[in-house]
Structure formats: structure tokens, C-alpha cells
Amino acid sequence: TARQLLASSHHLNHNLYFYLRLRPSSVLRIAAVTLPRQITKENIPKMIFWRQTPGVLGFLKDGRGLVCFDTHLKILDVTTGEERIVAPCLGMATFDAESETCAIWAPTGDVELYDLHVQDLLSVLRIRVGEPRAMAISPGGHWLATAQWSADLEESSRWNLWDIRTGEHSRTFTGHSHAVSSVDFSDNARCVVT
């Protein structure tokens, strides 16, 4: 829909980059197209397709890199179609476009934090109680909120706050009567909703 398209777009140098999720039969495809300000016969937009990339997280600041994940954290170049693999991933990731910071659930069972501007590992968070169920990075990339799944309801009803800069656990929050299934920050990063 138009609302989803606008939420998934990025302006750069008078061009509009966006992605679409196309679902012919059961194959999920991602398509990206560069739209010039005016479309003429000479500059008809070309669409670039990728297969099997179900998790689209957002655009890098330059508007040309689309951050995605499946079995790997990837950056898809919407102008060339090139796919850069950053790291293996177990199907959970979160991304903050402002700081270009990404957190993934790594095959080691830890949460790895990456600076996608330089494609470098920032830190590794050792989460030893269950698997990550939900993760969110604060706007600006200072904090990571996590909720873990565990067979123990007491452990599943907690969520944790981590300092991304140091990789240190900051605080555990309790009080939920059921398992925490999602976490998110407000736009000003002063409030977390679980």
C-alpha cells in the first residue's frame, strides 16, 4: 500500500529508493527501484530483485543500502543489486537507522552488535537465559532492550536493558505476569514499551 511504501522509502539526491515485497506463489522476493524526480523515455526505472530475504530492517543513511536478514545479516545495494553478507544470523535482528547499529541473534546464542556504517562488530552480549524473543535498539543507538524466551515463566516475564557502547548489562526489569513478547523504544528513547 502507499502507506507502507512511504514508510519503506528513502530520499537521496532527488531520487527515491524503495523496496516492495512481492509474493508470487510462495516465494518471497524483495524488489528495489530508483525513481528519478521525473520519469521520461530515457530514464525508465530499473527494478532489482533478490530472492529469499524475508526480514527487511530499513535503509542505511546513504539510501543505497537496504539492511535485511534471513540466515545472514545482509546489506543489499539498491543501485547495483550487489549483496554484502555481514554475519550469520539465527532469524532475529533489529536495526537503528540513525546510528546504523544492528543487533542480531548469532549462531553462538549470543547477541552481536554491528556498526553497519563500517561493517564492524561493536560488541557481543552474553545472554545465557533462553533465546532472544524480542529486541529493540533505541533511537541514536545507545541502548538495546531484549526479552528472552525460557521454559521458566519467571525468566520469560523479564526484560533487560544493555548499554551498546560498553556491551554491559544495565538493568533487568520485572513485573509482567506473562512472558514478554515484544519491546520497543519511544522516538525520544525515554520510554520502553513491553
PDB file of C-alpha atoms in Angstrom:
ATOM      1  CA  THR A   1       0.000   0.000   0.000  1.00  0.00           C
ATOM      2  CA  ALA A   2       1.034   3.622  -0.329  1.00  0.00           C
ATOM      3  CA  ARG A   3       1.429   3.985   3.442  1.00  0.00           C
ATOM      4  CA  GLN A   4       3.826   1.001   3.608  1.00  0.00           C
ATOM      5  CA  LEU A   5       5.712   2.311   0.586  1.00  0.00           C
ATOM      6  CA  LEU A   6       6.267   5.694   2.210  1.00  0.00           C
ATOM      7  CA  ALA A   7       7.399   4.025   5.427  1.00  0.00           C
ATOM      8  CA  SER A   8       9.890   1.986   3.403  1.00  0.00           C
ATOM      9  CA  SER A   9      11.398   4.759   1.315  1.00  0.00           C
ATOM     10  CA  HIS A  10      14.448   6.981   1.487  1.00  0.00           C
ATOM     11  CA  HIS A  11      15.230  10.198  -0.389  1.00  0.00           C
ATOM     12  CA  LEU A  12      18.739  10.835  -1.664  1.00  0.00           C
ATOM     13  CA  ASN A  13      19.916  13.404  -4.241  1.00  0.00           C
ATOM     14  CA  HIS A  14      16.472  13.813  -5.823  1.00  0.00           C
ATOM     15  CA  ASN A  15      15.997  10.065  -6.178  1.00  0.00           C
ATOM     16  CA  LEU A  16      13.539   7.961  -4.228  1.00  0.00           C
ATOM     17  CA  TYR A  17      14.609   4.431  -3.279  1.00  0.00           C
ATOM     18  CA  PHE A  18      12.035   1.983  -2.017  1.00  0.00           C
ATOM     19  CA  TYR A  19      11.509  -1.713  -1.683  1.00  0.00           C
ATOM     20  CA  LEU A  20       8.492  -3.893  -2.305  1.00  0.00           C
ATOM     21  CA  ARG A  21       7.739  -7.333  -1.004  1.00  0.00           C
ATOM     22  CA  LEU A  22       6.466  -9.437  -3.852  1.00  0.00           C
ATOM     23  CA  ARG A  23       4.901 -12.819  -3.213  1.00  0.00           C
ATOM     24  CA  PRO A  24       4.404 -14.796  -6.431  1.00  0.00           C
ATOM     25  CA  SER A  25       3.208 -18.233  -5.335  1.00  0.00           C
ATOM     26  CA  SER A  26       5.123 -18.995  -2.129  1.00  0.00           C
ATOM     27  CA  VAL A  27       8.468 -17.368  -2.998  1.00  0.00           C
ATOM     28  CA  LEU A  28       9.143 -14.121  -1.187  1.00  0.00           C
ATOM     29  CA  ARG A  29      11.078 -11.616  -3.261  1.00  0.00           C
ATOM     30  CA  ILE A  30      12.388  -8.187  -2.467  1.00  0.00           C
ATOM     31  CA  ALA A  31      12.477  -5.602  -5.235  1.00  0.00           C
ATOM     32  CA  ALA A  32      14.095  -2.185  -5.188  1.00  0.00           C
ATOM     33  CA  VAL A  33      13.781   0.576  -7.718  1.00  0.00           C
ATOM     34  CA  THR A  34      15.356   4.010  -8.034  1.00  0.00           C
ATOM     35  CA  LEU A  35      12.770   6.605  -9.015  1.00  0.00           C
ATOM     36  CA  PRO A  36      14.062   9.818 -10.586  1.00  0.00           C
ATOM     37  CA  ARG A  37      12.142  13.034  -9.995  1.00  0.00           C
ATOM     38  CA  GLN A  38      10.632  12.836 -13.470  1.00  0.00           C
ATOM     39  CA  ILE A  39      10.248   9.669 -15.488  1.00  0.00           C
ATOM     40  CA  THR A  40      10.951  10.049 -19.198  1.00  0.00           C
ATOM     41  CA  LYS A  41      11.584   7.586 -22.008  1.00  0.00           C
ATOM     42  CA  GLU A  42      15.320   7.978 -21.399  1.00  0.00           C
ATOM     43  CA  ASN A  43      15.324   7.233 -17.665  1.00  0.00           C
ATOM     44  CA  ILE A  44      12.760   4.497 -17.119  1.00  0.00           C
ATOM     45  CA  PRO A  45      13.447   2.993 -13.683  1.00  0.00           C
ATOM     46  CA  LYS A  46      15.058  -0.448 -13.493  1.00  0.00           C
ATOM     47  CA  MET A  47      13.907  -2.848 -10.799  1.00  0.00           C
ATOM     48  CA  ILE A  48      16.418  -5.059  -8.976  1.00  0.00           C
ATOM     49  CA  PHE A  49      15.174  -8.317  -7.388  1.00  0.00           C
ATOM     50  CA  TRP A  50      16.505 -10.514  -4.589  1.00  0.00           C
ATOM     51  CA  ARG A  51      15.143 -13.890  -3.512  1.00  0.00           C
ATOM     52  CA  GLN A  52      14.694 -15.327  -0.037  1.00  0.00           C
ATOM     53  CA  THR A  53      15.317 -12.278   2.149  1.00  0.00           C
ATOM     54  CA  PRO A  54      12.290 -12.151   4.456  1.00  0.00           C
ATOM     55  CA  GLY A  55      13.459  -9.693   7.112  1.00  0.00           C
ATOM     56  CA  VAL A  56      13.813  -6.116   5.847  1.00  0.00           C
ATOM     57  CA  LEU A  57      15.046  -3.808   8.619  1.00  0.00           C
ATOM     58  CA  GLY A  58      15.496  -0.481   6.832  1.00  0.00           C
ATOM     59  CA  PHE A  59      17.814   1.741   4.825  1.00  0.00           C
ATOM     60  CA  LEU A  60      21.320   2.910   5.662  1.00  0.00           C
ATOM     61  CA  LYS A  61      21.740   6.690   5.769  1.00  0.00           C
ATOM     62  CA  ASP A  62      23.050   6.852   2.199  1.00  0.00           C
ATOM     63  CA  GLY A  63      19.752   5.399   0.989  1.00  0.00           C
ATOM     64  CA  ARG A  64      21.505   2.867  -1.220  1.00  0.00           C
ATOM     65  CA  GLY A  65      21.956   0.070   1.330  1.00  0.00           C
ATOM     66  CA  LEU A  66      18.904  -1.945   2.378  1.00  0.00           C
ATOM     67  CA  VAL A  67      19.541  -3.875   5.629  1.00  0.00           C
ATOM     68  CA  CYS A  68      17.983  -7.372   5.573  1.00  0.00           C
ATOM     69  CA  PHE A  69      18.354 -10.706   7.320  1.00  0.00           C
ATOM     70  CA  ASP A  70      17.489 -14.360   6.909  1.00  0.00           C
ATOM     71  CA  THR A  71      20.238 -16.862   7.752  1.00  0.00           C
ATOM     72  CA  HIS A  72      22.670 -13.921   7.433  1.00  0.00           C
ATOM     73  CA  LEU A  73      22.647 -10.199   8.106  1.00  0.00           C
ATOM     74  CA  LYS A  74      22.984  -8.585   4.661  1.00  0.00           C
ATOM     75  CA  ILE A  75      23.204  -5.196   3.028  1.00  0.00           C
ATOM     76  CA  LEU A  76      21.560  -5.096  -0.404  1.00  0.00           C
ATOM     77  CA  ASP A  77      22.749  -2.324  -2.739  1.00  0.00           C
ATOM     78  CA  VAL A  78      19.575  -0.964  -4.375  1.00  0.00           C
ATOM     79  CA  THR A  79      21.538   0.615  -7.240  1.00  0.00           C
ATOM     80  CA  THR A  80      23.682  -2.357  -8.327  1.00  0.00           C
ATOM     81  CA  GLY A  81      21.923  -5.392  -6.859  1.00  0.00           C
ATOM     82  CA  GLU A  82      25.097  -6.391  -5.004  1.00  0.00           C
ATOM     83  CA  GLU A  83      24.537  -8.369  -1.796  1.00  0.00           C
ATOM     84  CA  ARG A  84      27.088  -7.994   1.023  1.00  0.00           C
ATOM     85  CA  ILE A  85      26.948 -10.549   3.826  1.00  0.00           C
ATOM     86  CA  VAL A  86      27.863  -9.066   7.196  1.00  0.00           C
ATOM     87  CA  ALA A  87      27.400 -12.012   9.596  1.00  0.00           C
ATOM     88  CA  PRO A  88      25.489 -15.279  10.179  1.00  0.00           C
ATOM     89  CA  CYS A  89      22.144 -14.785  11.912  1.00  0.00           C
ATOM     90  CA  LEU A  90      19.550 -17.082  13.529  1.00  0.00           C
ATOM     91  CA  GLY A  91      16.482 -15.233  12.300  1.00  0.00           C
ATOM     92  CA  MET A  92      16.179 -12.315  14.713  1.00  0.00           C
ATOM     93  CA  ALA A  93      17.577  -8.830  14.212  1.00  0.00           C
ATOM     94  CA  THR A  94      16.853  -5.179  14.925  1.00  0.00           C
ATOM     95  CA  PHE A  95      18.260  -2.008  13.381  1.00  0.00           C
ATOM     96  CA  ASP A  96      18.524   1.709  14.201  1.00  0.00           C
ATOM     97  CA  ALA A  97      18.909   3.773  11.014  1.00  0.00           C
ATOM     98  CA  GLU A  98      20.072   6.914  12.835  1.00  0.00           C
ATOM     99  CA  SER A  99      23.177   5.253  14.319  1.00  0.00           C
ATOM    100  CA  GLU A 100      23.367   2.488  11.672  1.00  0.00           C
ATOM    101  CA  THR A 101      23.597  -0.033  14.528  1.00  0.00           C
ATOM    102  CA  CYS A 102      22.241  -3.554  14.148  1.00  0.00           C
ATOM    103  CA  ALA A 103      21.776  -6.336  16.719  1.00  0.00           C
ATOM    104  CA  ILE A 104      21.453  -9.958  15.604  1.00  0.00           C
ATOM    105  CA  TRP A 105      20.948 -13.283  17.323  1.00  0.00           C
ATOM    106  CA  ALA A 106      24.184 -15.059  16.377  1.00  0.00           C
ATOM    107  CA  PRO A 107      24.696 -18.823  15.912  1.00  0.00           C
ATOM    108  CA  THR A 108      26.713 -18.826  19.166  1.00  0.00           C
ATOM    109  CA  GLY A 109      23.491 -17.983  21.060  1.00  0.00           C
ATOM    110  CA  ASP A 110      24.813 -14.509  21.874  1.00  0.00           C
ATOM    111  CA  VAL A 111      23.550 -11.168  20.594  1.00  0.00           C
ATOM    112  CA  GLU A 112      26.085  -9.440  18.346  1.00  0.00           C
ATOM    113  CA  LEU A 113      26.031  -5.692  17.750  1.00  0.00           C
ATOM    114  CA  TYR A 114      27.333  -4.244  14.478  1.00  0.00           C
ATOM    115  CA  ASP A 115      28.131  -0.760  13.236  1.00  0.00           C
ATOM    116  CA  LEU A 116      26.889  -1.104   9.660  1.00  0.00           C
ATOM    117  CA  HIS A 117      28.485   2.160   8.554  1.00  0.00           C
ATOM    118  CA  VAL A 118      31.880   0.453   8.768  1.00  0.00           C
ATOM    119  CA  GLN A 119      30.502  -3.137   8.909  1.00  0.00           C
ATOM    120  CA  ASP A 120      32.363  -3.879  12.113  1.00  0.00           C
ATOM    121  CA  LEU A 121      31.454  -5.860  15.226  1.00  0.00           C
ATOM    122  CA  LEU A 122      30.889  -3.473  18.158  1.00  0.00           C
ATOM    123  CA  SER A 123      30.307  -5.956  20.969  1.00  0.00           C
ATOM    124  CA  VAL A 124      28.910  -9.342  21.939  1.00  0.00           C
ATOM    125  CA  LEU A 125      26.214  -9.624  24.620  1.00  0.00           C
ATOM    126  CA  ARG A 126      26.225 -12.902  26.510  1.00  0.00           C
ATOM    127  CA  ILE A 127      22.560 -13.727  27.039  1.00  0.00           C
ATOM    128  CA  ARG A 128      22.540 -17.043  28.845  1.00  0.00           C
ATOM    129  CA  VAL A 129      18.885 -17.443  29.852  1.00  0.00           C
ATOM    130  CA  GLY A 130      16.858 -18.740  26.906  1.00  0.00           C
ATOM    131  CA  GLU A 131      16.740 -17.437  23.347  1.00  0.00           C
ATOM    132  CA  PRO A 132      16.041 -13.840  22.372  1.00  0.00           C
ATOM    133  CA  ARG A 133      12.319 -13.353  21.836  1.00  0.00           C
ATOM    134  CA  ALA A 134      12.354  -9.635  21.083  1.00  0.00           C
ATOM    135  CA  MET A 135      14.985  -6.922  20.634  1.00  0.00           C
ATOM    136  CA  ALA A 136      14.929  -3.172  20.002  1.00  0.00           C
ATOM    137  CA  ILE A 137      17.659  -0.542  19.647  1.00  0.00           C
ATOM    138  CA  SER A 138      16.974   2.937  20.975  1.00  0.00           C
ATOM    139  CA  PRO A 139      16.968   5.839  18.513  1.00  0.00           C
ATOM    140  CA  GLY A 140      20.569   7.033  18.394  1.00  0.00           C
ATOM    141  CA  GLY A 141      21.890   3.552  19.180  1.00  0.00           C
ATOM    142  CA  HIS A 142      22.757   3.886  22.872  1.00  0.00           C
ATOM    143  CA  TRP A 143      20.528   1.142  24.383  1.00  0.00           C
ATOM    144  CA  LEU A 144      19.378  -2.350  23.455  1.00  0.00           C
ATOM    145  CA  ALA A 145      16.260  -3.832  25.058  1.00  0.00           C
ATOM    146  CA  THR A 146      15.889  -7.624  24.988  1.00  0.00           C
ATOM    147  CA  ALA A 147      13.314 -10.166  26.093  1.00  0.00           C
ATOM    148  CA  GLN A 148      14.194 -13.850  26.221  1.00  0.00           C
ATOM    149  CA  TRP A 149      12.106 -16.978  25.866  1.00  0.00           C
ATOM    150  CA  SER A 150      12.568 -19.558  28.597  1.00  0.00           C
ATOM    151  CA  ALA A 151      10.595 -22.534  29.908  1.00  0.00           C
ATOM    152  CA  ASP A 152      10.754 -20.733  33.249  1.00  0.00           C
ATOM    153  CA  LEU A 153       7.896 -18.167  33.329  1.00  0.00           C
ATOM    154  CA  GLU A 154       9.779 -16.012  35.823  1.00  0.00           C
ATOM    155  CA  GLU A 155      12.695 -15.659  33.388  1.00  0.00           C
ATOM    156  CA  SER A 156      10.369 -15.083  30.392  1.00  0.00           C
ATOM    157  CA  SER A 157       8.463 -12.321  32.195  1.00  0.00           C
ATOM    158  CA  ARG A 158      11.587 -10.140  32.492  1.00  0.00           C
ATOM    159  CA  TRP A 159      13.280  -7.853  30.018  1.00  0.00           C
ATOM    160  CA  ASN A 160      16.790  -6.431  30.010  1.00  0.00           C
ATOM    161  CA  LEU A 161      18.470  -3.171  29.099  1.00  0.00           C
ATOM    162  CA  TRP A 162      22.021  -3.186  27.684  1.00  0.00           C
ATOM    163  CA  ASP A 163      24.476  -0.361  27.033  1.00  0.00           C
ATOM    164  CA  ILE A 164      25.523  -0.789  23.399  1.00  0.00           C
ATOM    165  CA  ARG A 165      28.675   1.309  23.769  1.00  0.00           C
ATOM    166  CA  THR A 166      30.119  -0.839  26.559  1.00  0.00           C
ATOM    167  CA  GLY A 167      28.299  -4.134  25.892  1.00  0.00           C
ATOM    168  CA  GLU A 168      27.373  -4.212  29.584  1.00  0.00           C
ATOM    169  CA  HIS A 169      24.059  -5.328  31.064  1.00  0.00           C
ATOM    170  CA  SER A 170      22.483  -2.244  32.619  1.00  0.00           C
ATOM    171  CA  ARG A 171      19.323  -3.492  34.314  1.00  0.00           C
ATOM    172  CA  THR A 172      16.716  -6.253  34.468  1.00  0.00           C
ATOM    173  CA  PHE A 173      13.058  -5.229  34.677  1.00  0.00           C
ATOM    174  CA  THR A 174      10.413  -7.457  36.267  1.00  0.00           C
ATOM    175  CA  GLY A 175       6.701  -7.234  36.959  1.00  0.00           C
ATOM    176  CA  HIS A 176       5.000  -8.844  33.978  1.00  0.00           C
ATOM    177  CA  SER A 177       2.563 -11.628  34.824  1.00  0.00           C
ATOM    178  CA  HIS A 178       3.181 -13.307  31.446  1.00  0.00           C
ATOM    179  CA  ALA A 179       6.110 -13.709  29.073  1.00  0.00           C
ATOM    180  CA  VAL A 180       7.373 -10.525  27.413  1.00  0.00           C
ATOM    181  CA  SER A 181       6.867 -10.961  23.673  1.00  0.00           C
ATOM    182  CA  SER A 182       7.897  -7.551  22.320  1.00  0.00           C
ATOM    183  CA  VAL A 183       9.948  -4.475  23.215  1.00  0.00           C
ATOM    184  CA  ASP A 184      10.175  -1.055  21.582  1.00  0.00           C
ATOM    185  CA  PHE A 185      11.546   2.409  22.345  1.00  0.00           C
ATOM    186  CA  SER A 186       9.749   5.712  22.029  1.00  0.00           C
ATOM    187  CA  ASP A 187      11.117   8.156  19.431  1.00  0.00           C
ATOM    188  CA  ASN A 188      12.958  10.121  22.137  1.00  0.00           C
ATOM    189  CA  ALA A 189      14.361   6.905  23.712  1.00  0.00           C
ATOM    190  CA  ARG A 190      12.976   7.861  27.151  1.00  0.00           C
ATOM    191  CA  CYS A 191      10.326   5.171  27.285  1.00  0.00           C
ATOM    192  CA  VAL A 192      10.301   1.427  26.557  1.00  0.00           C
ATOM    193  CA  VAL A 193       7.055  -0.380  25.815  1.00  0.00           C
ATOM    194  CA  THR A 194       6.896  -4.130  26.543  1.00  0.00           C
TER     195      THR A 194
END
